[in-house]
C-alpha cells in the first residue's frame, strides 16, 4: 500500500521543491559545491550540447617553384661577384609567400663599397611602389639621421632583411626572413662594410641572432660573422619608431648610436 504522504511528496518533487527527497551524501572533496538554487525555481533542463564547429581549414601551404629563376640555388647566389649580378640572379625570387605579392623587388641601394651599411626590416608601401628602400616617411627621417652624422645617403648602403613587402607592413615571419637571409648575407659580403647599423628589432634578430628587446640593447656593440669576417653591429631604433616616439631622448639615442658607428667606420678606414 502506498505511504499516505507519497502523493504529497510526488507533487512537491514535480514542482521542483528540493530538500524533501533524500539524496545520497557525496564526499565533500570529490566535487565542487553544487550551485544553490532557489527552491521555487524549477531546475533548467540541460540544453543539448551544440555540435562542435567544423574545424577551420588550415591555410594552404605555399609551394615555392623549383626553377632557378623563381628559387635561385645557393651556389648561384654564392657565385655572383658584383651587386648587379646578385640582383639579376635573385630579383625574380618566389622562394617565400612574399614574392608573388610584391609590386617591385627592393634589392637595396647606395655606395657598393660603403663603409656603413644600414639594414631595415622590409619594404613598405612606398618602397614596393618604387623598388627602392626607405623612400617613405621613415626614409625621410633616415636620410636626416644619416645627414646628422655628416654623411649623404649615396655614401652609405641601405638594405632590408626581406626584399619584398610583407602584407599590411607586418613583421616578416621567421620563414620569410630565412628565405631572404642568404641574399642579404651575400650582399653584405660583396659590399664589405666596416660597420652594420641595424634598424629596429627585426634585423638584429634575423641577421645577428640577438633576440633581446631593442630598447635594452640599442647602443651596445654586437658582432656578426659574414664570409669569415666579423663585422661590428650597432643596433639602434627603427626610424618608424622614432617617428612614433618623437622625443628628444629617443632622437638623441639614435644620434649617439649613429655617431659611434661612424667613428668606428672612420677608425677602421684609418681616417
Ligand atoms: N621600413 C623598413 O624597414 N624598410 C624600408 O625599406 C622602409 C621602411
PDB file of C-alpha atoms and ligand atoms in Angstrom:
ATOM      1  CA  UNK A   1       0.000   0.000   0.000  1.00  0.00           C
ATOM      2  CA  UNK A   2       1.248   3.488  -0.869  1.00  0.00           C
ATOM      3  CA  UNK A   3       2.514   5.618   2.011  1.00  0.00           C
ATOM      4  CA  UNK A   4      -0.060   8.323   2.866  1.00  0.00           C
ATOM      5  CA  UNK A   5       2.447  11.102   2.247  1.00  0.00           C
ATOM      6  CA  UNK A   6       3.677   9.701  -1.064  1.00  0.00           C
ATOM      7  CA  UNK A   7       1.257  11.678  -3.272  1.00  0.00           C
ATOM      8  CA  UNK A   8       2.206  14.932  -1.498  1.00  0.00           C
ATOM      9  CA  UNK A   9       5.937  14.114  -1.947  1.00  0.00           C
ATOM     10  CA  UNK A  10       5.436  13.396  -5.622  1.00  0.00           C
ATOM     11  CA  UNK A  11       3.673  16.744  -6.106  1.00  0.00           C
ATOM     12  CA  UNK A  12       6.484  18.686  -4.385  1.00  0.00           C
ATOM     13  CA  UNK A  13       9.001  16.754  -6.380  1.00  0.00           C
ATOM     14  CA  UNK A  14       7.252  17.649  -9.578  1.00  0.00           C
ATOM     15  CA  UNK A  15       7.215  21.326  -8.599  1.00  0.00           C
ATOM     16  CA  UNK A  16      10.952  21.170  -8.173  1.00  0.00           C
ATOM     17  CA  UNK A  17      10.918  21.717  -4.431  1.00  0.00           C
ATOM     18  CA  UNK A  18      14.013  20.075  -3.189  1.00  0.00           C
ATOM     19  CA  UNK A  19      15.098  19.058   0.251  1.00  0.00           C
ATOM     20  CA  UNK A  20      12.398  16.602   0.991  1.00  0.00           C
ATOM     21  CA  UNK A  21      13.774  13.874  -1.177  1.00  0.00           C
ATOM     22  CA  UNK A  22      16.828  12.287   0.377  1.00  0.00           C
ATOM     23  CA  UNK A  23      19.748  12.019  -1.917  1.00  0.00           C
ATOM     24  CA  UNK A  24      22.929  10.161  -1.073  1.00  0.00           C
ATOM     25  CA  UNK A  25      25.583  12.409   0.534  1.00  0.00           C
ATOM     26  CA  UNK A  26      28.562  12.991  -1.710  1.00  0.00           C
ATOM     27  CA  UNK A  27      32.104  13.051  -0.424  1.00  0.00           C
ATOM     28  CA  UNK A  28      32.898  16.732   0.280  1.00  0.00           C
ATOM     29  CA  UNK A  29      36.176  16.883  -1.631  1.00  0.00           C
ATOM     30  CA  UNK A  30      35.049  14.829  -4.593  1.00  0.00           C
ATOM     31  CA  UNK A  31      33.172  17.594  -6.389  1.00  0.00           C
ATOM     32  CA  UNK A  32      32.889  21.355  -6.292  1.00  0.00           C
ATOM     33  CA  UNK A  33      29.814  22.519  -4.337  1.00  0.00           C
ATOM     34  CA  UNK A  34      26.614  22.442  -6.365  1.00  0.00           C
ATOM     35  CA  UNK A  35      25.291  25.874  -7.238  1.00  0.00           C
ATOM     36  CA  UNK A  36      22.479  26.861  -4.890  1.00  0.00           C
ATOM     37  CA  UNK A  37      19.056  27.007  -6.458  1.00  0.00           C
ATOM     38  CA  UNK A  38      16.038  28.964  -5.478  1.00  0.00           C
ATOM     39  CA  UNK A  39      13.539  26.486  -4.056  1.00  0.00           C
ATOM     40  CA  UNK A  40      10.739  27.917  -6.168  1.00  0.00           C
ATOM     41  CA  UNK A  41      12.576  27.709  -9.461  1.00  0.00           C
ATOM     42  CA  UNK A  42      12.451  24.565 -11.398  1.00  0.00           C
ATOM     43  CA  UNK A  43      15.925  23.410 -12.498  1.00  0.00           C
ATOM     44  CA  UNK A  44      16.537  24.249 -16.130  1.00  0.00           C
ATOM     45  CA  UNK A  45      16.712  21.116 -18.191  1.00  0.00           C
ATOM     46  CA  UNK A  46      20.149  20.511 -19.627  1.00  0.00           C
ATOM     47  CA  UNK A  47      20.455  22.084 -23.054  1.00  0.00           C
ATOM     48  CA  UNK A  48      21.602  19.889 -25.886  1.00  0.00           C
ATOM     49  CA  UNK A  49      25.340  20.332 -26.388  1.00  0.00           C
ATOM     50  CA  UNK A  50      25.867  22.133 -29.699  1.00  0.00           C
ATOM     51  CA  UNK A  51      27.774  20.174 -32.256  1.00  0.00           C
ATOM     52  CA  UNK A  52      31.417  21.342 -32.457  1.00  0.00           C
ATOM     53  CA  UNK A  53      32.003  23.926 -35.180  1.00  0.00           C
ATOM     54  CA  UNK A  54      33.703  22.427 -38.194  1.00  0.00           C
ATOM     55  CA  UNK A  55      37.482  22.923 -37.891  1.00  0.00           C
ATOM     56  CA  UNK A  56      38.763  25.964 -39.782  1.00  0.00           C
ATOM     57  CA  UNK A  57      40.514  24.968 -42.971  1.00  0.00           C
ATOM     58  CA  UNK A  58      44.292  25.218 -42.482  1.00  0.00           C
ATOM     59  CA  UNK A  59      45.782  27.847 -44.810  1.00  0.00           C
ATOM     60  CA  UNK A  60      47.171  26.381 -47.986  1.00  0.00           C
ATOM     61  CA  UNK A  61      50.894  25.843 -47.613  1.00  0.00           C
ATOM     62  CA  UNK A  62      52.924  27.958 -50.024  1.00  0.00           C
ATOM     63  CA  UNK A  63      54.757  25.818 -52.522  1.00  0.00           C
ATOM     64  CA  UNK A  64      57.747  27.653 -53.983  1.00  0.00           C
ATOM     65  CA  UNK A  65      58.694  26.993 -57.586  1.00  0.00           C
ATOM     66  CA  UNK A  66      61.712  24.816 -58.179  1.00  0.00           C
ATOM     67  CA  UNK A  67      63.210  26.601 -61.185  1.00  0.00           C
ATOM     68  CA  UNK A  68      66.400  28.654 -60.762  1.00  0.00           C
ATOM     69  CA  UNK A  69      64.648  31.942 -61.594  1.00  0.00           C
ATOM     70  CA  UNK A  70      61.860  31.506 -59.027  1.00  0.00           C
ATOM     71  CA  UNK A  71      64.106  29.948 -56.421  1.00  0.00           C
ATOM     72  CA  UNK A  72      67.770  30.753 -57.071  1.00  0.00           C
ATOM     73  CA  UNK A  73      70.019  27.976 -55.738  1.00  0.00           C
ATOM     74  CA  UNK A  74      72.641  28.879 -53.105  1.00  0.00           C
ATOM     75  CA  UNK A  75      75.515  28.046 -55.482  1.00  0.00           C
ATOM     76  CA  UNK A  76      74.187  30.590 -57.986  1.00  0.00           C
ATOM     77  CA  UNK A  77      73.933  33.249 -55.269  1.00  0.00           C
ATOM     78  CA  UNK A  78      77.414  32.425 -53.945  1.00  0.00           C
ATOM     79  CA  UNK A  79      78.910  32.613 -57.459  1.00  0.00           C
ATOM     80  CA  UNK A  80      77.807  36.210 -58.023  1.00  0.00           C
ATOM     81  CA  UNK A  81      80.729  38.622 -57.903  1.00  0.00           C
ATOM     82  CA  UNK A  82      79.043  42.034 -58.104  1.00  0.00           C
ATOM     83  CA  UNK A  83      75.894  43.554 -56.657  1.00  0.00           C
ATOM     84  CA  UNK A  84      74.362  43.814 -60.148  1.00  0.00           C
ATOM     85  CA  UNK A  85      74.987  40.118 -60.764  1.00  0.00           C
ATOM     86  CA  UNK A  86      73.424  39.286 -57.424  1.00  0.00           C
ATOM     87  CA  UNK A  87      70.405  41.453 -58.155  1.00  0.00           C
ATOM     88  CA  UNK A  88      69.934  39.857 -61.579  1.00  0.00           C
ATOM     89  CA  UNK A  89      70.134  36.387 -60.004  1.00  0.00           C
ATOM     90  CA  UNK A  90      67.549  36.988 -57.282  1.00  0.00           C
ATOM     91  CA  UNK A  91      65.080  39.623 -58.479  1.00  0.00           C
ATOM     92  CA  UNK A  92      62.618  37.035 -59.798  1.00  0.00           C
ATOM     93  CA  UNK A  93      62.648  35.185 -56.477  1.00  0.00           C
ATOM     94  CA  UNK A  94      59.442  33.436 -55.375  1.00  0.00           C
ATOM     95  CA  UNK A  95      61.011  31.380 -52.603  1.00  0.00           C
ATOM     96  CA  UNK A  96      58.602  32.615 -49.914  1.00  0.00           C
ATOM     97  CA  UNK A  97      54.959  33.782 -49.953  1.00  0.00           C
ATOM     98  CA  UNK A  98      56.011  37.462 -50.135  1.00  0.00           C
ATOM     99  CA  UNK A  99      57.334  37.034 -53.687  1.00  0.00           C
ATOM    100  CA  UNK A 100      54.019  36.624 -55.517  1.00  0.00           C
ATOM    101  CA  UNK A 101      52.547  39.635 -53.670  1.00  0.00           C
ATOM    102  CA  UNK A 102      55.191  42.223 -54.452  1.00  0.00           C
ATOM    103  CA  UNK A 103      54.895  45.053 -56.951  1.00  0.00           C
ATOM    104  CA  UNK A 104      58.642  45.634 -57.053  1.00  0.00           C
ATOM    105  CA  UNK A 105      61.630  43.774 -55.714  1.00  0.00           C
ATOM    106  CA  UNK A 106      63.542  46.083 -53.339  1.00  0.00           C
ATOM    107  CA  UNK A 107      67.152  44.994 -53.654  1.00  0.00           C
ATOM    108  CA  UNK A 108      68.797  47.859 -51.757  1.00  0.00           C
ATOM    109  CA  UNK A 109      70.871  50.799 -52.895  1.00  0.00           C
ATOM    110  CA  UNK A 110      73.815  53.015 -52.142  1.00  0.00           C
ATOM    111  CA  UNK A 111      77.566  53.034 -52.410  1.00  0.00           C
ATOM    112  CA  UNK A 112      78.573  49.485 -53.436  1.00  0.00           C
ATOM    113  CA  UNK A 113      81.709  49.878 -51.309  1.00  0.00           C
ATOM    114  CA  UNK A 114      80.060  51.677 -48.382  1.00  0.00           C
ATOM    115  CA  UNK A 115      81.784  51.525 -45.006  1.00  0.00           C
ATOM    116  CA  UNK A 116      78.447  51.963 -43.253  1.00  0.00           C
ATOM    117  CA  UNK A 117      75.553  49.633 -44.071  1.00  0.00           C
ATOM    118  CA  UNK A 118      72.034  50.209 -42.735  1.00  0.00           C
ATOM    119  CA  UNK A 119      69.684  47.240 -42.528  1.00  0.00           C
ATOM    120  CA  UNK A 120      65.947  47.714 -42.013  1.00  0.00           C
ATOM    121  CA  UNK A 121      63.094  45.246 -41.770  1.00  0.00           C
ATOM    122  CA  UNK A 122      61.398  45.138 -45.155  1.00  0.00           C
ATOM    123  CA  UNK A 123      59.836  47.350 -47.817  1.00  0.00           C
ATOM    124  CA  UNK A 124      56.638  49.231 -47.040  1.00  0.00           C
ATOM    125  CA  UNK A 125      54.066  50.596 -49.481  1.00  0.00           C
ATOM    126  CA  UNK A 126      56.207  53.386 -50.948  1.00  0.00           C
ATOM    127  CA  UNK A 127      59.216  51.107 -51.298  1.00  0.00           C
ATOM    128  CA  UNK A 128      57.093  48.429 -53.000  1.00  0.00           C
ATOM    129  CA  UNK A 129      55.829  51.011 -55.495  1.00  0.00           C
ATOM    130  CA  UNK A 130      59.252  52.482 -56.236  1.00  0.00           C
ATOM    131  CA  UNK A 131      61.530  49.445 -55.816  1.00  0.00           C
ATOM    132  CA  UNK A 132      63.846  51.465 -53.538  1.00  0.00           C
ATOM    133  CA  UNK A 133      64.476  51.078 -49.794  1.00  0.00           C
ATOM    134  CA  UNK A 134      63.436  53.719 -47.254  1.00  0.00           C
ATOM    135  CA  UNK A 135      61.726  56.233 -49.527  1.00  0.00           C
ATOM    136  CA  UNK A 136      58.608  56.900 -47.418  1.00  0.00           C
ATOM    137  CA  UNK A 137      58.252  58.900 -44.209  1.00  0.00           C
ATOM    138  CA  UNK A 138      60.652  56.634 -42.318  1.00  0.00           C
ATOM    139  CA  UNK A 139      63.112  57.025 -45.187  1.00  0.00           C
ATOM    140  CA  UNK A 140      62.959  60.810 -44.967  1.00  0.00           C
ATOM    141  CA  UNK A 141      63.894  60.570 -41.327  1.00  0.00           C
ATOM    142  CA  UNK A 142      66.642  58.039 -42.055  1.00  0.00           C
ATOM    143  CA  UNK A 143      68.142  60.483 -44.559  1.00  0.00           C
ATOM    144  CA  UNK A 144      68.125  63.175 -41.858  1.00  0.00           C
ATOM    145  CA  UNK A 145      69.708  60.785 -39.363  1.00  0.00           C
ATOM    146  CA  UNK A 146      72.446  59.975 -41.884  1.00  0.00           C
ATOM    147  CA  UNK A 147      72.903  63.696 -42.561  1.00  0.00           C
ATOM    148  CA  UNK A 148      73.262  64.365 -38.843  1.00  0.00           C
ATOM    149  CA  UNK A 149      76.478  62.324 -38.788  1.00  0.00           C
ATOM    150  CA  UNK A 150      77.891  64.192 -41.756  1.00  0.00           C
ATOM    151  CA  UNK A 151      77.081  61.660 -44.491  1.00  0.00           C
ATOM    152  CA  UNK A 152      74.846  61.581 -47.540  1.00  0.00           C
ATOM    153  CA  UNK A 153      72.502  58.731 -48.430  1.00  0.00           C
ATOM    154  CA  UNK A 154      74.615  57.933 -51.526  1.00  0.00           C
ATOM    155  CA  UNK A 155      77.690  57.387 -49.356  1.00  0.00           C
ATOM    156  CA  UNK A 156      76.172  54.572 -47.284  1.00  0.00           C
ATOM    157  CA  UNK A 157      74.319  51.415 -48.349  1.00  0.00           C
ATOM    158  CA  UNK A 158      70.712  50.714 -47.353  1.00  0.00           C
ATOM    159  CA  UNK A 159      69.137  47.254 -47.424  1.00  0.00           C
ATOM    160  CA  UNK A 160      66.443  45.235 -45.647  1.00  0.00           C
ATOM    161  CA  UNK A 161      66.036  41.780 -44.129  1.00  0.00           C
ATOM    162  CA  UNK A 162      63.376  40.930 -46.739  1.00  0.00           C
ATOM    163  CA  UNK A 163      63.290  42.303 -50.270  1.00  0.00           C
ATOM    164  CA  UNK A 164      59.557  42.038 -50.876  1.00  0.00           C
ATOM    165  CA  UNK A 165      56.812  43.865 -48.988  1.00  0.00           C
ATOM    166  CA  UNK A 166      55.061  41.928 -46.227  1.00  0.00           C
ATOM    167  CA  UNK A 167      51.270  42.416 -46.451  1.00  0.00           C
ATOM    168  CA  UNK A 168      49.990  45.330 -44.330  1.00  0.00           C
ATOM    169  CA  UNK A 169      53.617  46.107 -43.449  1.00  0.00           C
ATOM    170  CA  UNK A 170      53.648  43.353 -40.861  1.00  0.00           C
ATOM    171  CA  UNK A 171      56.902  41.973 -39.483  1.00  0.00           C
ATOM    172  CA  UNK A 172      58.287  39.265 -41.784  1.00  0.00           C
ATOM    173  CA  UNK A 173      57.816  35.765 -40.410  1.00  0.00           C
ATOM    174  CA  UNK A 174      60.979  33.825 -39.468  1.00  0.00           C
ATOM    175  CA  UNK A 175      60.402  31.663 -42.589  1.00  0.00           C
ATOM    176  CA  UNK A 176      60.228  34.718 -44.852  1.00  0.00           C
ATOM    177  CA  UNK A 177      63.321  36.228 -43.241  1.00  0.00           C
ATOM    178  CA  UNK A 178      65.140  32.918 -43.545  1.00  0.00           C
ATOM    179  CA  UNK A 179      64.276  32.617 -47.239  1.00  0.00           C
ATOM    180  CA  UNK A 180      65.850  36.042 -47.887  1.00  0.00           C
ATOM    181  CA  UNK A 181      68.776  35.977 -45.475  1.00  0.00           C
ATOM    182  CA  UNK A 182      71.229  34.241 -47.843  1.00  0.00           C
ATOM    183  CA  UNK A 183      70.725  37.093 -50.328  1.00  0.00           C
ATOM    184  CA  UNK A 184      71.399  39.735 -47.688  1.00  0.00           C
ATOM    185  CA  UNK A 185      74.492  37.911 -46.440  1.00  0.00           C
ATOM    186  CA  UNK A 186      75.905  37.686 -49.980  1.00  0.00           C
ATOM    187  CA  UNK A 187      75.067  41.352 -50.496  1.00  0.00           C
ATOM    188  CA  UNK A 188      76.993  42.219 -47.317  1.00  0.00           C
ATOM    189  CA  UNK A 189      79.944  40.073 -48.419  1.00  0.00           C
ATOM    190  CA  UNK A 190      80.090  41.943 -51.724  1.00  0.00           C
ATOM    191  CA  UNK A 191      79.847  45.383 -50.092  1.00  0.00           C
ATOM    192  CA  UNK A 192      82.286  44.592 -47.271  1.00  0.00           C
ATOM    193  CA  UNK A 193      81.148  47.287 -44.814  1.00  0.00           C
ATOM    194  CA  UNK A 194      83.188  48.178 -41.713  1.00  0.00           C
ATOM    195  CA  UNK A 195      80.045  48.579 -39.606  1.00  0.00           C
ATOM    196  CA  UNK A 196      76.419  47.474 -39.882  1.00  0.00           C
ATOM    197  CA  UNK A 197      73.682  49.556 -38.269  1.00  0.00           C
ATOM    198  CA  UNK A 198      70.560  47.504 -37.619  1.00  0.00           C
ATOM    199  CA  UNK A 199      67.327  49.498 -37.530  1.00  0.00           C
ATOM    200  CA  UNK A 200      64.857  48.024 -35.030  1.00  0.00           C
ATOM    201  CA  UNK A 201      64.470  44.552 -33.597  1.00  0.00           C
ATOM    202  CA  UNK A 202      63.933  42.526 -36.788  1.00  0.00           C
ATOM    203  CA  UNK A 203      67.360  42.874 -38.470  1.00  0.00           C
ATOM    204  CA  UNK A 204      69.047  42.463 -35.104  1.00  0.00           C
ATOM    205  CA  UNK A 205      67.199  39.208 -34.506  1.00  0.00           C
ATOM    206  CA  UNK A 206      67.272  37.766 -38.015  1.00  0.00           C
ATOM    207  CA  UNK A 207      70.753  38.844 -39.149  1.00  0.00           C
ATOM    208  CA  UNK A 208      72.697  38.976 -35.887  1.00  0.00           C
ATOM    209  CA  UNK A 209      70.753  36.415 -33.839  1.00  0.00           C
ATOM    210  CA  UNK A 210      70.106  38.773 -30.907  1.00  0.00           C
ATOM    211  CA  UNK A 211      66.502  38.480 -29.772  1.00  0.00           C
ATOM    212  CA  UNK A 212      66.622  40.903 -26.814  1.00  0.00           C
ATOM    213  CA  UNK A 213      64.356  43.938 -26.871  1.00  0.00           C
ATOM    214  CA  UNK A 214      65.751  46.828 -28.896  1.00  0.00           C
ATOM    215  CA  UNK A 215      65.217  49.300 -26.040  1.00  0.00           C
ATOM    216  CA  UNK A 216      67.552  47.192 -23.928  1.00  0.00           C
ATOM    217  CA  UNK A 217      70.300  46.584 -26.449  1.00  0.00           C
ATOM    218  CA  UNK A 218      70.400  49.680 -28.631  1.00  0.00           C
ATOM    219  CA  UNK A 219      73.757  51.383 -28.457  1.00  0.00           C
ATOM    220  CA  UNK A 220      75.577  48.177 -27.419  1.00  0.00           C
ATOM    221  CA  UNK A 221      78.047  46.758 -29.925  1.00  0.00           C
ATOM    222  CA  UNK A 222      77.318  43.293 -31.318  1.00  0.00           C
ATOM    223  CA  UNK A 223      79.086  41.240 -33.996  1.00  0.00           C
ATOM    224  CA  UNK A 224      78.075  39.120 -36.945  1.00  0.00           C
ATOM    225  CA  UNK A 225      80.306  36.793 -38.941  1.00  0.00           C
ATOM    226  CA  UNK A 226      79.744  37.067 -42.662  1.00  0.00           C
ATOM    227  CA  UNK A 227      82.003  35.371 -45.208  1.00  0.00           C
ATOM    228  CA  UNK A 228      84.546  34.586 -42.474  1.00  0.00           C
ATOM    229  CA  UNK A 229      84.767  38.218 -41.357  1.00  0.00           C
ATOM    230  CA  UNK A 230      83.494  39.550 -38.030  1.00  0.00           C
ATOM    231  CA  UNK A 231      81.596  42.762 -38.629  1.00  0.00           C
ATOM    232  CA  UNK A 232      80.728  45.102 -35.738  1.00  0.00           C
ATOM    233  CA  UNK A 233      77.000  45.783 -35.458  1.00  0.00           C
ATOM    234  CA  UNK A 234      75.418  48.841 -33.869  1.00  0.00           C
ATOM    235  CA  UNK A 235      71.734  48.247 -33.017  1.00  0.00           C
ATOM    236  CA  UNK A 236      69.520  51.310 -32.955  1.00  0.00           C
ATOM    237  CA  UNK A 237      65.843  52.212 -33.169  1.00  0.00           C
ATOM    238  CA  UNK A 238      63.934  51.920 -36.429  1.00  0.00           C
ATOM    239  CA  UNK A 239      63.121  55.366 -37.904  1.00  0.00           C
ATOM    240  CA  UNK A 240      59.404  54.461 -37.887  1.00  0.00           C
ATOM    241  CA  UNK A 241      59.670  54.025 -34.110  1.00  0.00           C
ATOM    242  CA  UNK A 242      61.437  57.379 -33.817  1.00  0.00           C
ATOM    243  CA  UNK A 243      58.563  58.981 -35.745  1.00  0.00           C
ATOM    244  CA  UNK A 244      56.072  57.494 -33.287  1.00  0.00           C
ATOM    245  CA  UNK A 245      58.154  58.375 -30.205  1.00  0.00           C
ATOM    246  CA  UNK A 246      59.443  61.711 -31.351  1.00  0.00           C
ATOM    247  CA  UNK A 247      61.052  62.704 -28.063  1.00  0.00           C
ATOM    248  CA  UNK A 248      64.390  64.334 -27.518  1.00  0.00           C
ATOM    249  CA  UNK A 249      65.630  61.251 -25.635  1.00  0.00           C
ATOM    250  CA  UNK A 250      64.863  58.863 -28.487  1.00  0.00           C
ATOM    251  CA  UNK A 251      66.342  61.153 -31.157  1.00  0.00           C
ATOM    252  CA  UNK A 252      69.460  61.727 -29.061  1.00  0.00           C
ATOM    253  CA  UNK A 253      69.871  57.972 -28.512  1.00  0.00           C
ATOM    254  CA  UNK A 254      69.760  57.313 -32.261  1.00  0.00           C
ATOM    255  CA  UNK A 255      72.183  60.140 -32.960  1.00  0.00           C
ATOM    256  CA  UNK A 256      74.639  58.750 -30.408  1.00  0.00           C
ATOM    257  CA  UNK A 257      74.359  55.245 -31.915  1.00  0.00           C
ATOM    258  CA  UNK A 258      74.992  56.522 -35.434  1.00  0.00           C
ATOM    259  CA  UNK A 259      77.845  58.718 -34.261  1.00  0.00           C
ATOM    260  CA  UNK A 260      79.502  55.711 -32.600  1.00  0.00           C
ATOM    261  CA  UNK A 261      79.007  53.657 -35.787  1.00  0.00           C
ATOM    262  CA  UNK A 262      80.520  56.401 -37.961  1.00  0.00           C
ATOM    263  CA  UNK A 263      83.506  56.836 -35.604  1.00  0.00           C
ATOM    264  CA  UNK A 264      84.196  53.125 -35.756  1.00  0.00           C
ATOM    265  CA  UNK A 265      83.934  53.065 -39.545  1.00  0.00           C
ATOM    266  CA  UNK A 266      86.328  56.052 -39.769  1.00  0.00           C
ATOM    267  CA  UNK A 267      88.754  54.336 -37.424  1.00  0.00           C
ATOM    268  CA  UNK A 268      88.612  51.106 -39.437  1.00  0.00           C
ATOM    269  CA  UNK A 269      89.413  53.108 -42.583  1.00  0.00           C
ATOM    270  CA  UNK A 270      92.346  54.786 -40.812  1.00  0.00           C
ATOM    271  CA  UNK A 271      90.747  58.196 -41.197  1.00  0.00           C
TER     272      UNK A 271
HETATM  273  N1  LIG B   1      60.926  50.215 -43.297  1.00  0.00           N
HETATM  274  C1  LIG B   1      61.913  49.349 -43.487  1.00  0.00           C
HETATM  275  O1  LIG B   1      62.274  48.608 -42.596  1.00  0.00           O
HETATM  276  N2  LIG B   1      62.498  49.318 -44.680  1.00  0.00           N
HETATM  277  C2  LIG B   1      62.147  50.100 -45.671  1.00  0.00           C
HETATM  278  O2  LIG B   1      62.731  49.995 -46.739  1.00  0.00           O
HETATM  279  C3  LIG B   1      61.116  51.028 -45.445  1.00  0.00           C
HETATM  280  C4  LIG B   1      60.510  51.068 -44.257  1.00  0.00           C
END
